[in-house]
XYZ file of C-alpha atoms in Angstrom:
246
model
C 63.531 78.963 71.859
C 64.635 82.089 73.691
C 68.007 83.699 74.218
C 68.153 85.153 77.727
C 70.800 87.581 78.968
C 71.600 87.680 82.683
C 73.495 90.256 84.699
C 75.139 88.480 87.631
C 77.412 89.218 90.566
C 79.532 86.816 92.561
C 82.059 86.647 95.355
C 84.895 84.695 93.760
C 86.618 83.740 97.004
C 85.298 80.188 97.218
C 85.110 79.512 93.476
C 87.749 77.956 91.251
C 87.063 80.630 88.654
C 84.208 80.905 86.155
C 84.723 77.965 83.824
C 83.386 74.512 84.694
C 86.165 72.115 85.729
C 85.820 68.563 87.033
C 85.930 68.225 90.831
C 86.026 71.999 91.412
C 83.347 74.470 92.442
C 82.962 77.047 89.651
C 80.541 79.877 88.949
C 79.484 78.480 85.574
C 78.581 75.073 86.987
C 76.747 76.649 89.929
C 74.646 78.842 87.637
C 73.914 76.036 85.180
C 72.783 73.779 88.029
C 70.387 76.481 89.258
C 68.943 76.879 85.743
C 68.523 73.093 85.495
C 66.701 72.932 88.826
C 64.371 75.701 87.677
C 63.687 74.692 84.068
C 64.707 71.029 83.864
C 67.033 71.961 80.986
C 70.746 71.339 80.663
C 71.990 74.666 79.292
C 75.375 76.209 78.665
C 75.871 79.542 80.414
C 78.011 81.643 78.075
C 79.833 84.474 79.884
C 81.461 87.659 78.604
C 84.775 86.232 79.784
C 86.303 83.764 82.205
C 87.323 85.152 85.577
C 90.119 83.356 87.424
C 90.116 81.715 90.837
C 89.373 84.269 93.546
C 88.321 87.055 91.159
C 84.965 88.710 91.846
C 82.295 90.145 89.546
C 79.833 92.965 90.020
C 78.583 93.051 86.434
C 79.278 89.759 84.658
C 77.052 89.179 81.606
C 75.816 85.719 80.631
C 73.464 84.380 77.971
C 71.797 80.991 77.567
C 69.235 79.357 75.276
C 66.038 78.069 76.869
C 62.548 76.864 76.127
C 61.274 78.173 79.443
C 58.287 80.514 79.288
C 59.107 82.174 82.622
C 59.231 85.963 82.382
C 62.537 87.740 83.057
C 61.318 88.999 86.448
C 60.319 85.510 87.505
C 63.639 84.111 86.262
C 65.530 86.552 88.471
C 63.550 85.708 91.598
C 63.473 81.977 90.967
C 67.153 81.598 90.081
C 68.194 83.544 93.169
C 66.159 81.130 95.294
C 68.285 78.252 93.932
C 71.666 79.987 93.964
C 74.054 80.026 96.954
C 74.637 83.255 98.834
C 77.852 84.076 96.941
C 76.114 84.364 93.539
C 73.219 86.654 92.628
C 71.290 87.328 89.416
C 70.749 91.087 89.217
C 68.745 91.214 86.014
C 67.398 89.222 83.066
C 66.077 90.106 79.611
C 65.216 88.492 76.320
C 67.707 89.305 73.569
C 68.220 88.526 69.912
C 68.947 84.907 69.046
C 72.250 86.154 67.609
C 73.474 87.781 70.838
C 76.623 86.183 72.269
C 77.811 87.524 75.634
C 81.425 86.704 74.822
C 81.851 87.529 71.143
C 79.702 90.664 71.231
C 81.448 92.321 74.192
C 83.078 95.584 73.094
C 84.632 96.791 76.355
C 85.174 95.526 79.874
C 85.903 97.525 82.988
C 87.908 95.928 85.787
C 88.613 97.459 89.183
C 91.544 96.547 91.427
C 91.113 97.480 95.092
C 94.050 98.244 97.402
C 94.106 99.077 101.101
C 97.244 100.790 102.430
C 96.186 101.661 105.968
C 98.527 100.822 108.869
C 96.227 97.998 110.022
C 94.598 95.493 107.642
C 90.831 95.742 107.379
C 89.600 92.506 108.952
C 86.207 92.524 107.255
C 87.429 93.464 103.776
C 90.386 91.107 103.648
C 88.689 88.917 101.012
C 88.075 91.865 98.678
C 91.290 93.894 98.592
C 95.052 93.685 98.523
C 96.604 95.158 101.660
C 100.029 96.764 101.585
C 101.786 98.231 104.604
C 103.525 100.773 102.405
C 101.703 104.091 102.040
C 101.403 104.446 98.277
C 101.984 107.599 96.250
C 98.800 107.510 94.180
C 99.685 110.680 92.294
C 102.859 109.019 91.012
C 100.894 105.883 90.136
C 98.352 107.913 88.161
C 101.059 109.726 86.204
C 102.867 106.456 85.459
C 99.620 104.851 84.262
C 99.256 107.402 81.441
C 101.846 105.454 79.401
C 99.519 102.447 79.295
C 96.532 104.207 77.771
C 95.850 103.647 74.095
C 96.654 100.789 71.734
C 99.813 98.850 72.639
C 101.375 95.409 72.704
C 100.858 94.460 76.368
C 103.107 91.385 76.270
C 104.971 92.658 79.351
C 101.723 92.305 81.323
C 100.664 88.872 80.059
C 101.382 85.754 82.122
C 102.737 82.772 80.173
C 102.884 84.547 76.810
C 101.561 83.756 74.276
C 98.022 82.983 75.414
C 96.198 84.730 72.581
C 96.783 85.266 68.873
C 97.976 88.793 69.646
C 98.966 90.760 72.731
C 97.764 94.054 71.246
C 94.927 95.632 73.192
C 93.461 99.127 73.566
C 93.024 100.653 77.022
C 90.386 103.379 76.832
C 90.403 104.371 80.493
C 92.942 103.861 83.259
C 92.626 105.803 86.509
C 94.011 105.625 90.035
C 91.805 107.051 92.791
C 92.060 107.300 96.562
C 89.606 107.798 99.405
C 91.233 107.603 102.825
C 93.149 104.346 103.092
C 91.448 102.886 100.020
C 92.782 102.988 96.465
C 91.053 101.693 93.361
C 92.590 101.185 89.957
C 90.060 101.191 87.097
C 91.034 99.752 83.717
C 88.654 99.656 80.751
C 89.789 98.026 77.511
C 88.557 96.213 74.438
C 89.968 92.987 75.845
C 92.392 91.650 78.427
C 95.277 89.214 78.440
C 95.826 86.570 81.115
C 96.514 88.371 84.434
C 96.889 91.681 82.585
C 95.103 93.882 85.140
C 96.812 92.189 88.084
C 100.225 92.658 86.436
C 99.444 96.330 85.819
C 98.368 96.680 89.456
C 101.572 95.049 90.709
C 103.648 97.317 88.489
C 101.907 100.522 89.597
C 102.160 99.453 93.252
C 105.942 99.279 92.807
C 105.833 102.856 91.525
C 103.633 103.890 94.439
C 106.088 102.358 96.890
C 108.919 104.320 95.339
C 110.693 101.211 94.074
C 110.580 102.473 90.481
C 110.418 105.932 88.895
C 107.244 106.854 87.040
C 108.924 106.622 83.635
C 109.804 102.969 84.263
C 106.294 101.906 83.282
C 106.795 103.138 79.719
C 110.110 101.274 79.574
C 108.426 98.079 80.792
C 105.667 98.417 78.204
C 108.166 98.683 75.353
C 110.294 95.786 76.654
C 107.652 93.177 75.688
C 109.029 91.041 78.519
C 106.901 89.904 81.485
C 109.964 89.598 83.740
C 110.473 93.364 83.519
C 107.061 94.225 84.994
C 105.911 94.051 88.592
C 104.454 91.029 90.377
C 100.979 89.705 89.694
C 98.818 91.274 92.410
C 96.568 88.880 94.389
C 93.298 87.847 92.739
C 91.148 88.854 95.714
C 91.424 92.562 94.883
C 90.083 92.235 91.334
C 86.467 92.868 90.273
C 84.801 92.685 86.851
C 82.644 95.794 87.084
C 80.991 96.273 83.720
C 80.729 94.831 80.212
C 79.730 97.138 77.374
C 77.888 96.069 74.206
C 76.625 97.852 71.119
C 73.198 99.319 71.768
């Protein structure tokens, strides 16, 4: 028996999220079917976390148990030959039998992509949120400082409570611009349901001038989802990286 770790990417547009669900196309089911076609085994693909409908991944991490003797390099090539064009295995390696892609994840980095040019980008419309308002990214970056560190992020959690606790630690939160493109990077030890998209919607309101910068700190302390901004569309969100102990 081997425990294999995969690094995968996927375009979430045409998937009903990661987790297998009856009568819906999901990333987990698609990957498991490819593994079955290759090895003849019915395996469970265990991911670092479940991405929602329409959310993309650049660096999702998955592990599964197999009896296959195929080398990691062959697994990568063979699985990609069975996968559709919106999923790709970027790497594979043998890991300890105790490794669990979900439980062992220490940090995750998500990126939210915004386009605020005067004309929507036709070819990137599936991978960003377009706003006609020119955003003040400097104000957004200053407002975001209040969210760094360990806090109760209940104000940014949809349908609270979803987890045992809403306390999370954000290690890195940055707002960057290049031309008409803005990306919001958030790295934390865990995320609540729609947390990054709620943060994005809140900071967009600051960037539009709807709220002063200090309003974000007030929202954080309110512990009330109705006080924060809207949940930004899923299509702008990417899981970029998952970090584990070396």
